[in-house]
Each structure stands twice: as C-alpha cells, then as structure tokens.
Amino acid sequence: MERKGTAKLQHLLEIEKQSQKRWQDEKVFEIDAPQPDSPGAKQEKYMVTFPYPYMNGRLHLGHTFSLSKCEFALGFERLQGKKCLFPFGLHCTGMPIKAGADKLCYEMETFGYPPVFPLSQENEKQVEDNEPIIKDKAKGKKSKAAAKSAGLKYQWQIMKSLGLTDPEIKLFADPAHWLTYFPKWTVHDLKLMGLKVDWRRTFITTDANPFYDSFVRWQFYRLKEREKIKFGKRFTIYSPKDGQPCMDHDRSEGEGVGPQEYTLIKMKVAQPLPAVLKSLEGSAVYLVAATLRPETMFGQTNCWVQPNIRYVAFRTVNSDVFICTRRAARNMSYQGFTTNNGKVDVILEISGMDLMGIGLNAPLTAYQTIYTLPMINIKENKGTGIVTSVPSDAPDDYAALRDLKNKKAFREKYHLSDDMVLPYDPVKIIEIPGYGDLSAVQVCDELNIQSQNDKDKLQEAKERVYMKGFYEGVMLVKGYEGQKVQDVKPIIKNLMIENKQAVKYLEPEKSVISRSGDECVVALCDQWYLDYGEEEWKKQTKQCLDELNTYSEDVRKNFEATLDWLHEHACSRSYGLGTKIPWDPQYLVESLSDSTIYMAYYSVAHILQGDSFDGSTGGPHNIRPDQMTPEVWDYIFYKDKPLPKTSIPRPALHKMKHEFEYWYPVDLRVSGKDLVPNHLTYFIYNHVAIWPNDRKKWPQNIRANGHMLLNSQKMSKSTGNFLTLHEAISKFSADGMRFSLADAGDSVEDANFVEEMADAGLLRLYAFLEWVKEMLTAKDSMRTGSVTAWHDRVFESEINSGIIETQKHYQNMMFKEALKTGLYEFQAIRDKYREFSLGDMHRDLVFKFIDSQTLMLSPICPHLCEHIWSLLGKKESIMHARWPDVCEDVDHSLIQQSQYLEGVTHDFRIRMKAYMQQGKGKKAVGQDKPTEAYVWVAVTYPTWQSVILTLLKELYLKSGDFPENKAIAAELKKKDELKKYMKKAMPFVQAVKEKFTTDGMKALNLTSDFNEQQVLQTNRVYLASSLDLEAIHIKMSTEGDDKIKEECCPGKPFIVYSTKANVQVTFINNQPCNGHFELVVPVYQGDTTSSVIKRLVKFNKNVSDLGSLTLMHYDDPILGPRKIPNFAEPNQGKTLVPSDATFSINQKDQVISISVGKSNQNLTIGNQLVYSVHS
C-alpha cells in the first residue's frame, strides 16, 4: 500500500537525529567502571552482549530483531538505576571474507572486468530425503547465508545486490578492504537505530587487530595447558577444495549439519563373476550398502540398485574392490579406504542396468545367495546408491519386492529370471507391539499400499514402524531372542565389523557446500580440537547451565540435548582469516572458537585500542600489542595473579583489571535460537574452562529468540521480501522499526514483522506526540486541586497497576507484553478516564500519565521519548531518568468497579440497539431513540440461581474441579427449589463455568465485591452522556416487578428504556460569517433555558462555554422565520428567552411555549428559535 505522504515519518526522523546528537555530545553511553571508593562503586551494574555479526554485508532485519532484545533490556535496566554497558564487536574471522575475495579474483580472471557471466541454467531442485532417522541431536535448517544469497550464483552478483558499483566491487578482491568497509557501515546503521552502545569498545577480530589477536592466543594457551585442546584424527565435515575442515560459519549451505555414521555392509559378488565384471577377476568384489539398521541384516532378501545411475568400481587400501556411486567413493577416499588420501583409484565405471541380476553372498542373511534387483527411487546424493533389502521391516522394500513378484513384464524388462525373485519371502526377525513379526507387511496392508509408487503412504508407513521398531521392537533371531532392538544394534554392528563383513562409513547428514562452492565430505583429519566430550568439563558446564536463566524451558532443553551429543569440535583450519594457533602456526583458530569469551576483551578494548577498530591508533596509555603477554592477560583476568614483569604503567594495569572485575560476568547474552547447539553452548563451555574456580565469572542469563519473518514469509533477497537495517529505518524511522520489532514476538517461535503494522505503529507514536503537545497547550486550563473524584482515583490506580505489570514484563524480557500493558492498554485507560470524566481531566494525573508513559516506552522508542521528555521541561536526558514511582498501593476494588462500569455501559448500548429495532427480519419495527432509562441493580441472585451457585461451589471444593454436566444435572434434580427452573438451570450452569475460566472462584460468589448501586449512582452523569439520555434513574431490583427480579443478578444490572415526548425545534444562527450552522434539537416538557442550551452545546461541538450562548424567539413565530433577516440589526423582531424560562410542548401542533418564573401564562414561540454565540 502506497503512503499518502511522509511528513510524519520525516518529523520523527528529524527528532531521531536531534536525540542521537544529544547522546553523542553528552557521551551518554560511554561508561567506565567507577573508582573503587567512589559513590558509584556500589551502583549495581548490567552488561549485555550480542554475538558480533559477520562483516560481509550490511545488517538486515534478522540481525536487528535479535539485538533489539539486548537494546530493550538495557534500556529497562538503566531505568532501574543500574550502570549499564552494551559493547559491540565486529567479526571477521573465518572463511567467508577470504572466500568472497578469492571468488571475485577468479571471476575477474575468468569473465573479465567488469565480468560478463554466461547465461545460467536454472538449478535443479534437490529432492528432499524424508527417510526417518533415529538421531541423538537437533540440527539446523537451511543456512542463513544460503537464504540471503538465494538465486545469486556469482560473488559479483551478490556484491551488486548490496548496491555496490563495479569499481567499488573490484576493491573487495583484497580481503583487507572488507575489514574497513563493512565495519564502518555497520556502526553507522546501528547508530541510526539509536543503539545504546559504548563505541569506544568496538573492535574487529583476526590478526588485523593485534590486541585481539594477542587475547585469542592467550585464551588458547590456557585451554591447551588445561588439556581442553587435543590433537588427533577426527571425523569432520571437510572441504577438499579448501583443504580443511568446514565449520558452520564456513558454509554457504548446510549450517548445523554434522557427520552421519553408517554401517557399510559388504555384499560379495558370487563366483563366477558376471561378464560385466570379468576385468575384476582375481579380486574380492563387493557391492557396499550404507545402512543405519545393521540389526536388520538377518532379514535381507535381495539388494537394490538404481538402473539409471552410474556406479564405479574402485580399489581399496587392502586390494578389495568396492562398487558404489562416485560421490560415495569420494567420501570414502577421505576416510582411509584408499591408498592415497582423497584419491579414488577407479577401475571400472558401470551403469546400474549392467548390475541387474548379479548374485551376492550377503552377511547374516538366511539366504545363501541373493540378487541385485531394480529400485527406481534410490537417490545418488545419499548413501552409496546400493541398498540392502529387508521387506519384513522396511515398507519400501516390501512394496518394491511385491511389485517385482506380481509383474512378470517388470522382471523381464530388467532381464531377471523368476528364480532371482519369486522364492524370496520376508524373513521374521523383529516383533513390534501392534505390528507383529512382519511389520512392513502389516502396515502396508493397513494403509492399502498398492505399489512402490504410493510415496506418501509409504512415508507414513515408515514413520509408523521405524521409531516404534527401534524403541519397542524385540529380536526373534537365534542368539538374540527377546533382546531389545536398541540394545543389540551396537553389538551386531561391532560384530560385523570385527568379522570384516562391514566397515564404519560416514557422510554429511545433508548436503554441505563451503563458502568456496565446494561440496563437502566427511574426512578423517589431523586437527586440533576442543574436547567438549571430556566428562569433568561437561559436568561443570552442566552446573553452569543449571544456574543460568534461559527464560524458556524449550531453550533449556535444547542446551541439555546439545550437551548430551556434543563431543569434539575442530578448532583449527588452514584457510581464511583469523589468529594463528600459537604453538602450531600452520593452522588458524576457526571462527566459532575465537568467539567464546571475547566478551571479556570488551572490558579493556577502549584502553588498548583508542578510537580505532583495529588498535592502529593506540590507546590512552600507548600500550603496544607486544606488551600484552600471557602474564599480563593473566593479571587482568585472574584475581590471584601477581603483577607481571612488564613496561606497561601500573595505573594502566590496575585500570584494566578493575574494568574487568567490575563489568564481568556477562549479565545477559542474546542470540537467535539457531546458535544454541553451537556458539551459545561453546560460550558456556569456555567460560567454565577459563574461570573454573570463579563461578562469579560464569554467564548469568541467556535469551534465545526465534527467527524473523517479514510479512509472514521468510526473508529472501531473491523474492524481494527483504529489508536491511538501513532500509527499515528509512521506511519506518528508528523508533517505528523498534516499536514493530518489540511487537513482533517474544518466544522461540518465529516472530513476524508486518510492514502495515509498522506503519500503524509509526502513526501511533506520532499521535502520542501530538496529544502531549495538546496537553501542554491546555495545561493551565485543566482542573487542579484534590484528586478525590471517583474517576480520578480509578485512573490513578490503573496508572499504578499498568506500571507494575509492565515492569514485570520487562524483567522477563517479554517486550510484546510490555508494549501491550505499557502502551496499548495504558493509553486505553487514558481514553477511558477522558470518557468517564467527560473531558474534565485533572492536570496532575494527566501529567503523571505522560511522565509514566514516556518512561515506560523509552527502552523501546528512546528518540521520541527523549524529545517528549524535553518538551515536559526536564533538563537531564531521559537516559538518566528512573522507572516511574508507584506512590500508593493499587486499589484493585476501584479497578474492578471501573471494569464493571465499562462492561455495563457496553451492555446498555447493546440493549439500546435492541430497543430501537424491536422484532426480527421483516417484522422489525423501528422505535424512537430513548430519552431516559431505569437501571435495576441486584444485591443477590434470584433464589434458584443462588442454590445452583452454592451447589457448584461445594462440588468444586470437593474435587478441585467441576464434575461432568450429567453429574451436575443429577445433583440439581435433587433440589426442590429448582423444580420450576430446570429448563433454565443447565444453561445457567454453563454460563457460570465459562465465567469461571476468566474470574475463578469469584464467579461462584453470591454477591458483588462492591456496591454496584453506588458506582452507577456516582457515574449517572457519565452514563446519561454516554448513552445520550436525558435522564437515568438507578433503582434496586427489590423495588421492581417479578420480571425485573428475575432478569437482575449481581454484576448484571438490567436497563429499561423509554422515550419521553418531545418537539423537534430548529435552532438558527443569525450571525454572519461564522461557523455555526442550523441545528435540529429536541425540546422536552419541563425543559429550562439552561437545559436547552446544554443540549444545544452537545449538538454544536464548536461551542464549549455554556455562558457564551443565548437564545431568542421570534416575536411572530409564524411570519418571523420567513422574513429576510436585517444584517444591520440581526435581532430585529426577536426577543431574548429569559434565563428562568420553563418550556412546554404541544406535540399535536409540534410547537413549544415558555413561561417565566411562577407565572402560569404560556407564550407560544413556535418551533424555530435563534441562537447566538458570543466571545
């Protein structure tokens, strides 16, 4: 939807510039640790951190959503009087920058400058593999990098999408350029957002910053001496092109994907070898199948091969020949299967069709020889392309084998003789509760699966039996009878490996593509790794987790699951940017391993680096990087370490130590939930390892949030559904964007930033600003004095209640809820106060509301609140203000009365609508608008309802819940008082139960908690005004007839409307050149001059002062209105209506008359009067 204009947006953007300039000039967010003996030393501190973003692009709305949680929390804690620090780093370690620079070099070499790329073919869609896998770890989805660059094949195109020109892109062929360009824009964009960051402490990583480089080397020295870092061969995701392990942050696709271990079943080709394999004579030839279910090999009936894909035969390190796909052979070559690491010695390439009908000797099977048969849906991108067939327990295998058995033509197509297929029946190997000893056969029959092409049904069948079989299945095979499947699985696997019938084989769980565009494998690598599986370390990490606040049980469970499966993590690589492993400089520290305790570096960064991100300008004490020895870092970070031998001045050393001791630990770490299984877990592990004996340095709170949707869809550049931080600010203003980020969601589920709602939020902020200005203008004319009126006291209690509730939500980091109670509902109580008080608001309360609203909104929308704070005459920045005080206890009874009045007014309006439109459909009859009403109030329920409430309360207290309706009805039948009301009884019971869900035990009370009549009587004027009635009368139901008594109950007063006789009188304004128009207003019997003027003012919104209005009548009520007015003498032929006149009506003739004082004489004045408005 196109905007009609941007004036309001531009006004807010201008306010934001002014606020940001003030904060920068006053250095509001530059916070140093207070001196030990100073007054501020006892002030509580609060340090928040956010995972430093990677410097290969501008920040987008996804980054902003996560870091906004830090920002809002910090803003709230400032209001609590804490000394708050939010430092912000910039991450450059790892492959992405180096890979991006190398790609640009390659693209210029290959395609020229500027490059002219060939027309690309649309990428084939990858078929998702839905095979149920029994796993012990949670894994991520599509990587963020892949999502962001979707549809862009070349690095040059990706840079173009960032708005860069060709000459600008050329500079990025040098990795160093990335380290200066993107950090600058990141800080610029975050400052536009109004982030409360101490930018003196900002730094970039890698050895481009020698101070940070020194810090990381110290960290790794300490981890190694504590035996947390080890060296050896480990299975890891590996990029052959890059020649190194490929960690999460080094991937463009497959973030969160790990190695999947298979058992590689060796099925020996029977002698004599078929003609297609004759060239392999003299070697042991195996078709190798990767399985996750080695315990089912007892049930093999055949081997599946895909007839339409190519296979290779290659020689292994022990001279055997394996046949599988080329992709699987490549994986095996990095796991010690071949003589030369990474080299596949291909002897023969064969089509799957040529492998049909080959006899095999398979391990453990009941059949001496089984045969290769065709299966079309085998995928080349998973496993080896060779699949074992166990039709007793695998629905796919059973369906495919049955197809071959039932279709002779199918067998002939693949040159299969009947003896290769027909004699082979499913073998009973596992008993599964509910599915018997042939689970695949039974589930296929249950789902009416007709063939192997019923893919959806087969998927459902696998989901039904695979997990149940693993966890509940019991073995039937001799030697394992009665044992659980999950218990014997590892035993059978190890036995097959010992007997050389199988080998261990790994490959990535899903496709992993490195930043350099290489398809990764699983390799057995020499590498330095962090031993996260070490028992004592894991135990201490769990202790830290137990003491952590995670704000969500889902997040805690995710951490616990990660600790269960996490073992080793490769921390070294040989390609990219970063810090060299200090004792083995051929390797670099990988990007997830140099980002675990860097929050400690924030405490001293401003002292070491000065005003530069890389330390090149030097700090205030002129400390050099080479002076930062491990002993100096020890002194800074450990309480008990002695002064080191160093040329660094002692005051500088003491200051760095003091800064760290004051600010640490990290009070809050915020991140997306996708970092729980890696970065956030490593964050806990490494803090425990570096400070094992000082729990006070361990993390205190971790808040993980869901991902950010934009307009209910995933953000994607390729679809255009994407917003950078800078674009969002330009479009909605910083505060408008922040408002919508807070309103988007708080849980670990995906949040939703809706642009239409962001526009609405911007307008709401602008409207608040304009209202504040109105109140400031009207300040001197507002009511003052004591705050004793009922609506004043209600408003004050509701303000206090809103402050308390909003504070709770901020404390729990529930910012959407804080907006709900601290803005939406808070402004609703203001509107209600304005309505209850009929616009006569108390000045002190209005400005208490404005102060409180501004303070509570300031963590989320600080710029606007800063501006309003100054409009209110506050000299100091709102950043130094405190959370609003609650001087008095909340009067919950008053709030309940207010809600009652609001509710009954709503009910009365509904009843008025029904009164004015009596009957239904075509029989509906319109009634005149009512002029007065009687409201009947009950103190107690009718007898029959009281009996039911008493019974329901007894039943609830007896069992802690209500019985079934049948049981309640049976109890009701026993009550003599209810015999006449049985038809009404159960509907009343249902209504009470529904009310119980919201009101709890109060719904069973026999009387109200307050005097309803008094509340209504106090607000009689408001009710009459709200319902547009001339009069309203409050009565007790005991004074009414039986119908009134029956309809009335506590909390539900009954209203009866009536229409009073009147004459519609035309009031004409005869004053030239003004904005007052002709009005038609009813006049009632007994009206006075003042009541008519009051009614007239209600109809004419341009008049507010009753004393400014006078009435005149025509001397000749018939001819007077017909004469052309004399503008020189506008009052000619008219007489002033006396102030003490009383009006009478003649409905028959539709005219009115007046009498003055005690006179009984009536003067008929017709049905047209004149009114004048005087200044």
mmCIF file with all atom_site columns, C-alpha atoms in Angstrom, residues 1018-1124:
data_model
loop_
_atom_site.group_PDB
_atom_site.id
_atom_site.type_symbol
_atom_site.label_atom_id
_atom_site.label_alt_id
_atom_site.label_comp_id
_atom_site.label_asym_id
_atom_site.label_entity_id
_atom_site.label_seq_id
_atom_site.pdbx_PDB_ins_code
_atom_site.Cartn_x
_atom_site.Cartn_y
_atom_site.Cartn_z
_atom_site.occupancy
_atom_site.B_iso_or_equiv
_atom_site.pdbx_formal_charge
_atom_site.auth_seq_id
_atom_site.auth_comp_id
_atom_site.auth_asym_id
_atom_site.auth_atom_id
_atom_site.pdbx_PDB_model_num
ATOM 1   C CA . THR A 1 1018 ? -21.708 8.148   41.127 1.00 0.00 ? 1018 THR A CA 1
ATOM 2   C CA . ASN A 1 1019 ? -21.432 7.847   37.358 1.00 0.00 ? 1019 ASN A CA 1
ATOM 3   C CA . ARG A 1 1020 ? -25.026 8.712   36.490 1.00 0.00 ? 1020 ARG A CA 1
ATOM 4   C CA . VAL A 1 1021 ? -23.983 11.822  34.537 1.00 0.00 ? 1021 VAL A CA 1
ATOM 5   C CA . TYR A 1 1022 ? -21.402 9.804   32.574 1.00 0.00 ? 1022 TYR A CA 1
ATOM 6   C CA . LEU A 1 1023 ? -23.940 7.082   31.785 1.00 0.00 ? 1023 LEU A CA 1
ATOM 7   C CA . ALA A 1 1024 ? -26.525 9.602   30.613 1.00 0.00 ? 1024 ALA A CA 1
ATOM 8   C CA . SER A 1 1025 ? -23.944 11.326  28.428 1.00 0.00 ? 1025 SER A CA 1
ATOM 9   C CA . SER A 1 1026 ? -22.512 8.092   27.056 1.00 0.00 ? 1026 SER A CA 1
ATOM 10  C CA . LEU A 1 1027 ? -25.948 6.701   26.198 1.00 0.00 ? 1027 LEU A CA 1
ATOM 11  C CA . ASP A 1 1028 ? -27.203 10.126  25.065 1.00 0.00 ? 1028 ASP A CA 1
ATOM 12  C CA . LEU A 1 1029 ? -30.100 10.079  27.507 1.00 0.00 ? 1029 LEU A CA 1
ATOM 13  C CA . GLU A 1 1030 ? -31.873 12.993  29.156 1.00 0.00 ? 1030 GLU A CA 1
ATOM 14  C CA . ALA A 1 1031 ? -32.176 11.177  32.439 1.00 0.00 ? 1031 ALA A CA 1
ATOM 15  C CA . ILE A 1 1032 ? -31.137 7.896   34.043 1.00 0.00 ? 1032 ILE A CA 1
ATOM 16  C CA . HIS A 1 1033 ? -32.550 6.502   37.285 1.00 0.00 ? 1033 HIS A CA 1
ATOM 17  C CA . ILE A 1 1034 ? -30.817 3.878   39.461 1.00 0.00 ? 1034 ILE A CA 1
ATOM 18  C CA . LYS A 1 1035 ? -33.130 1.520   41.361 1.00 0.00 ? 1035 LYS A CA 1
ATOM 19  C CA . MET A 1 1036 ? -32.742 -1.653  43.416 1.00 0.00 ? 1036 MET A CA 1
ATOM 20  C CA . SER A 1 1037 ? -34.269 -4.775  41.907 1.00 0.00 ? 1037 SER A CA 1
ATOM 21  C CA . THR A 1 1038 ? -36.248 -5.368  45.127 1.00 0.00 ? 1038 THR A CA 1
ATOM 22  C CA . GLU A 1 1039 ? -38.379 -2.354  44.144 1.00 0.00 ? 1039 GLU A CA 1
ATOM 23  C CA . GLY A 1 1040 ? -39.208 -3.830  40.713 1.00 0.00 ? 1040 GLY A CA 1
ATOM 24  C CA . ASP A 1 1041 ? -41.681 -6.394  39.493 1.00 0.00 ? 1041 ASP A CA 1
ATOM 25  C CA . ASP A 1 1042 ? -41.071 -10.155 39.170 1.00 0.00 ? 1042 ASP A CA 1
ATOM 26  C CA . LYS A 1 1043 ? -39.593 -9.830  35.665 1.00 0.00 ? 1043 LYS A CA 1
ATOM 27  C CA . ILE A 1 1044 ? -37.046 -7.282  36.906 1.00 0.00 ? 1044 ILE A CA 1
ATOM 28  C CA . LYS A 1 1045 ? -36.121 -9.509  39.860 1.00 0.00 ? 1045 LYS A CA 1
ATOM 29  C CA . GLU A 1 1046 ? -35.723 -12.477 37.525 1.00 0.00 ? 1046 GLU A CA 1
ATOM 30  C CA . GLU A 1 1047 ? -33.561 -10.619 34.979 1.00 0.00 ? 1047 GLU A CA 1
ATOM 31  C CA . CYS A 1 1048 ? -31.307 -8.953  37.551 1.00 0.00 ? 1048 CYS A CA 1
ATOM 32  C CA . CYS A 1 1049 ? -28.269 -10.508 39.246 1.00 0.00 ? 1049 CYS A CA 1
ATOM 33  C CA . PRO A 1 1050 ? -25.013 -9.212  40.795 1.00 0.00 ? 1050 PRO A CA 1
ATOM 34  C CA . GLY A 1 1051 ? -22.703 -7.844  38.119 1.00 0.00 ? 1051 GLY A CA 1
ATOM 35  C CA . LYS A 1 1052 ? -25.514 -7.751  35.544 1.00 0.00 ? 1052 LYS A CA 1
ATOM 36  C CA . PRO A 1 1053 ? -27.833 -4.768  36.100 1.00 0.00 ? 1053 PRO A CA 1
ATOM 37  C CA . PHE A 1 1054 ? -30.967 -4.629  33.955 1.00 0.00 ? 1054 PHE A CA 1
ATOM 38  C CA . ILE A 1 1055 ? -31.864 -1.491  31.993 1.00 0.00 ? 1055 ILE A CA 1
ATOM 39  C CA . VAL A 1 1056 ? -35.316 -0.442  30.814 1.00 0.00 ? 1056 VAL A CA 1
ATOM 40  C CA . TYR A 1 1057 ? -35.511 2.327   28.209 1.00 0.00 ? 1057 TYR A CA 1
ATOM 41  C CA . SER A 1 1058 ? -38.335 4.739   27.473 1.00 0.00 ? 1058 SER A CA 1
ATOM 42  C CA . THR A 1 1059 ? -38.839 7.617   25.096 1.00 0.00 ? 1059 THR A CA 1
ATOM 43  C CA . LYS A 1 1060 ? -40.115 10.933  26.511 1.00 0.00 ? 1060 LYS A CA 1
ATOM 44  C CA . ALA A 1 1061 ? -42.440 13.125  24.398 1.00 0.00 ? 1061 ALA A CA 1
ATOM 45  C CA . ASN A 1 1062 ? -40.648 15.991  22.610 1.00 0.00 ? 1062 ASN A CA 1
ATOM 46  C CA . VAL A 1 1063 ? -40.879 18.542  19.824 1.00 0.00 ? 1063 VAL A CA 1
ATOM 47  C CA . GLN A 1 1064 ? -38.087 18.828  17.283 1.00 0.00 ? 1064 GLN A CA 1
ATOM 48  C CA . VAL A 1 1065 ? -37.076 22.522  17.270 1.00 0.00 ? 1065 VAL A CA 1
ATOM 49  C CA . THR A 1 1066 ? -34.927 24.189  14.618 1.00 0.00 ? 1066 THR A CA 1
ATOM 50  C CA . PHE A 1 1067 ? -32.243 26.490  16.023 1.00 0.00 ? 1067 PHE A CA 1
ATOM 51  C CA . ILE A 1 1068 ? -30.892 29.058  13.557 1.00 0.00 ? 1068 ILE A CA 1
ATOM 52  C CA . ASN A 1 1069 ? -27.719 31.075  13.992 1.00 0.00 ? 1069 ASN A CA 1
ATOM 53  C CA . ASN A 1 1070 ? -28.202 34.581  12.563 1.00 0.00 ? 1070 ASN A CA 1
ATOM 54  C CA . GLN A 1 1071 ? -24.623 35.804  12.994 1.00 0.00 ? 1071 GLN A CA 1
ATOM 55  C CA . PRO A 1 1072 ? -22.951 36.439  9.618  1.00 0.00 ? 1072 PRO A CA 1
ATOM 56  C CA . CYS A 1 1073 ? -19.580 34.941  8.640  1.00 0.00 ? 1073 CYS A CA 1
ATOM 57  C CA . ASN A 1 1074 ? -19.164 32.263  11.334 1.00 0.00 ? 1074 ASN A CA 1
ATOM 58  C CA . GLY A 1 1075 ? -19.007 28.503  11.509 1.00 0.00 ? 1075 GLY A CA 1
ATOM 59  C CA . HIS A 1 1076 ? -22.239 27.909  13.419 1.00 0.00 ? 1076 HIS A CA 1
ATOM 60  C CA . PHE A 1 1077 ? -24.976 26.154  11.485 1.00 0.00 ? 1077 PHE A CA 1
ATOM 61  C CA . GLU A 1 1078 ? -28.665 25.425  11.738 1.00 0.00 ? 1078 GLU A CA 1
ATOM 62  C CA . LEU A 1 1079 ? -29.420 22.602  14.210 1.00 0.00 ? 1079 LEU A CA 1
ATOM 63  C CA . VAL A 1 1080 ? -32.481 20.492  14.977 1.00 0.00 ? 1080 VAL A CA 1
ATOM 64  C CA . VAL A 1 1081 ? -32.660 19.717  18.700 1.00 0.00 ? 1081 VAL A CA 1
ATOM 65  C CA . PRO A 1 1082 ? -35.458 18.053  20.731 1.00 0.00 ? 1082 PRO A CA 1
ATOM 66  C CA . VAL A 1 1083 ? -37.179 20.082  23.482 1.00 0.00 ? 1083 VAL A CA 1
ATOM 67  C CA . TYR A 1 1084 ? -38.960 18.211  26.297 1.00 0.00 ? 1084 TYR A CA 1
ATOM 68  C CA . GLN A 1 1085 ? -41.808 19.114  28.642 1.00 0.00 ? 1085 GLN A CA 1
ATOM 69  C CA . GLY A 1 1086 ? -40.392 20.992  31.643 1.00 0.00 ? 1086 GLY A CA 1
ATOM 70  C CA . ASP A 1 1087 ? -37.049 21.887  29.996 1.00 0.00 ? 1087 ASP A CA 1
ATOM 71  C CA . THR A 1 1088 ? -35.396 25.066  31.277 1.00 0.00 ? 1088 THR A CA 1
ATOM 72  C CA . THR A 1 1089 ? -33.372 27.604  29.344 1.00 0.00 ? 1089 THR A CA 1
ATOM 73  C CA . SER A 1 1090 ? -30.140 26.174  30.772 1.00 0.00 ? 1090 SER A CA 1
ATOM 74  C CA . SER A 1 1091 ? -31.050 22.544  29.895 1.00 0.00 ? 1091 SER A CA 1
ATOM 75  C CA . VAL A 1 1092 ? -31.931 23.537  26.320 1.00 0.00 ? 1092 VAL A CA 1
ATOM 76  C CA . ILE A 1 1093 ? -28.655 25.480  25.976 1.00 0.00 ? 1093 ILE A CA 1
ATOM 77  C CA . LYS A 1 1094 ? -26.747 22.482  27.395 1.00 0.00 ? 1094 LYS A CA 1
ATOM 78  C CA . ARG A 1 1095 ? -28.372 20.180  24.856 1.00 0.00 ? 1095 ARG A CA 1
ATOM 79  C CA . LEU A 1 1096 ? -27.653 22.627  22.069 1.00 0.00 ? 1096 LEU A CA 1
ATOM 80  C CA . VAL A 1 1097 ? -23.977 22.769  23.045 1.00 0.00 ? 1097 VAL A CA 1
ATOM 81  C CA . LYS A 1 1098 ? -23.847 18.955  22.890 1.00 0.00 ? 1098 LYS A CA 1
ATOM 82  C CA . PHE A 1 1099 ? -25.055 19.154  19.291 1.00 0.00 ? 1099 PHE A CA 1
ATOM 83  C CA . ASN A 1 1100 ? -22.672 22.005  18.373 1.00 0.00 ? 1100 ASN A CA 1
ATOM 84  C CA . LYS A 1 1101 ? -19.087 20.850  19.016 1.00 0.00 ? 1101 LYS A CA 1
ATOM 85  C CA . ASN A 1 1102 ? -17.746 24.335  18.164 1.00 0.00 ? 1102 ASN A CA 1
ATOM 86  C CA . VAL A 1 1103 ? -19.160 25.722  21.421 1.00 0.00 ? 1103 VAL A CA 1
ATOM 87  C CA . SER A 1 1104 ? -17.650 24.696  24.766 1.00 0.00 ? 1104 SER A CA 1
ATOM 88  C CA . ASP A 1 1105 ? -18.680 27.539  27.108 1.00 0.00 ? 1105 ASP A CA 1
ATOM 89  C CA . LEU A 1 1106 ? -22.374 27.400  28.090 1.00 0.00 ? 1106 LEU A CA 1
ATOM 90  C CA . GLY A 1 1107 ? -22.288 31.070  29.170 1.00 0.00 ? 1107 GLY A CA 1
ATOM 91  C CA . SER A 1 1108 ? -21.350 32.202  25.653 1.00 0.00 ? 1108 SER A CA 1
ATOM 92  C CA . LEU A 1 1109 ? -24.687 31.132  24.160 1.00 0.00 ? 1109 LEU A CA 1
ATOM 93  C CA . THR A 1 1110 ? -28.068 32.960  24.246 1.00 0.00 ? 1110 THR A CA 1
ATOM 94  C CA . LEU A 1 1111 ? -31.494 32.041  22.870 1.00 0.00 ? 1111 LEU A CA 1
ATOM 95  C CA . MET A 1 1112 ? -34.095 34.301  21.209 1.00 0.00 ? 1112 MET A CA 1
ATOM 96  C CA . HIS A 1 1113 ? -37.582 33.611  19.930 1.00 0.00 ? 1113 HIS A CA 1
ATOM 97  C CA . TYR A 1 1114 ? -39.412 35.322  17.094 1.00 0.00 ? 1114 TYR A CA 1
ATOM 98  C CA . ASP A 1 1115 ? -41.989 37.905  18.151 1.00 0.00 ? 1115 ASP A CA 1
ATOM 99  C CA . ASP A 1 1116 ? -44.134 36.440  15.379 1.00 0.00 ? 1116 ASP A CA 1
ATOM 100 C CA . PRO A 1 1117 ? -43.486 32.690  15.468 1.00 0.00 ? 1117 PRO A CA 1
ATOM 101 C CA . ILE A 1 1118 ? -45.237 32.169  12.110 1.00 0.00 ? 1118 ILE A CA 1
ATOM 102 C CA . LEU A 1 1119 ? -44.057 35.074  9.912  1.00 0.00 ? 1119 LEU A CA 1
ATOM 103 C CA . GLY A 1 1120 ? -40.812 35.866  11.726 1.00 0.00 ? 1120 GLY A CA 1
ATOM 104 C CA . PRO A 1 1121 ? -38.789 32.927  10.361 1.00 0.00 ? 1121 PRO A CA 1
ATOM 105 C CA . ARG A 1 1122 ? -39.989 33.769  6.850  1.00 0.00 ? 1122 ARG A CA 1
ATOM 106 C CA . LYS A 1 1123 ? -38.734 37.372  6.775  1.00 0.00 ? 1123 LYS A CA 1
ATOM 107 C CA . ILE A 1 1124 ? -35.412 38.264  5.153  1.00 0.00 ? 1124 ILE A CA 1
#
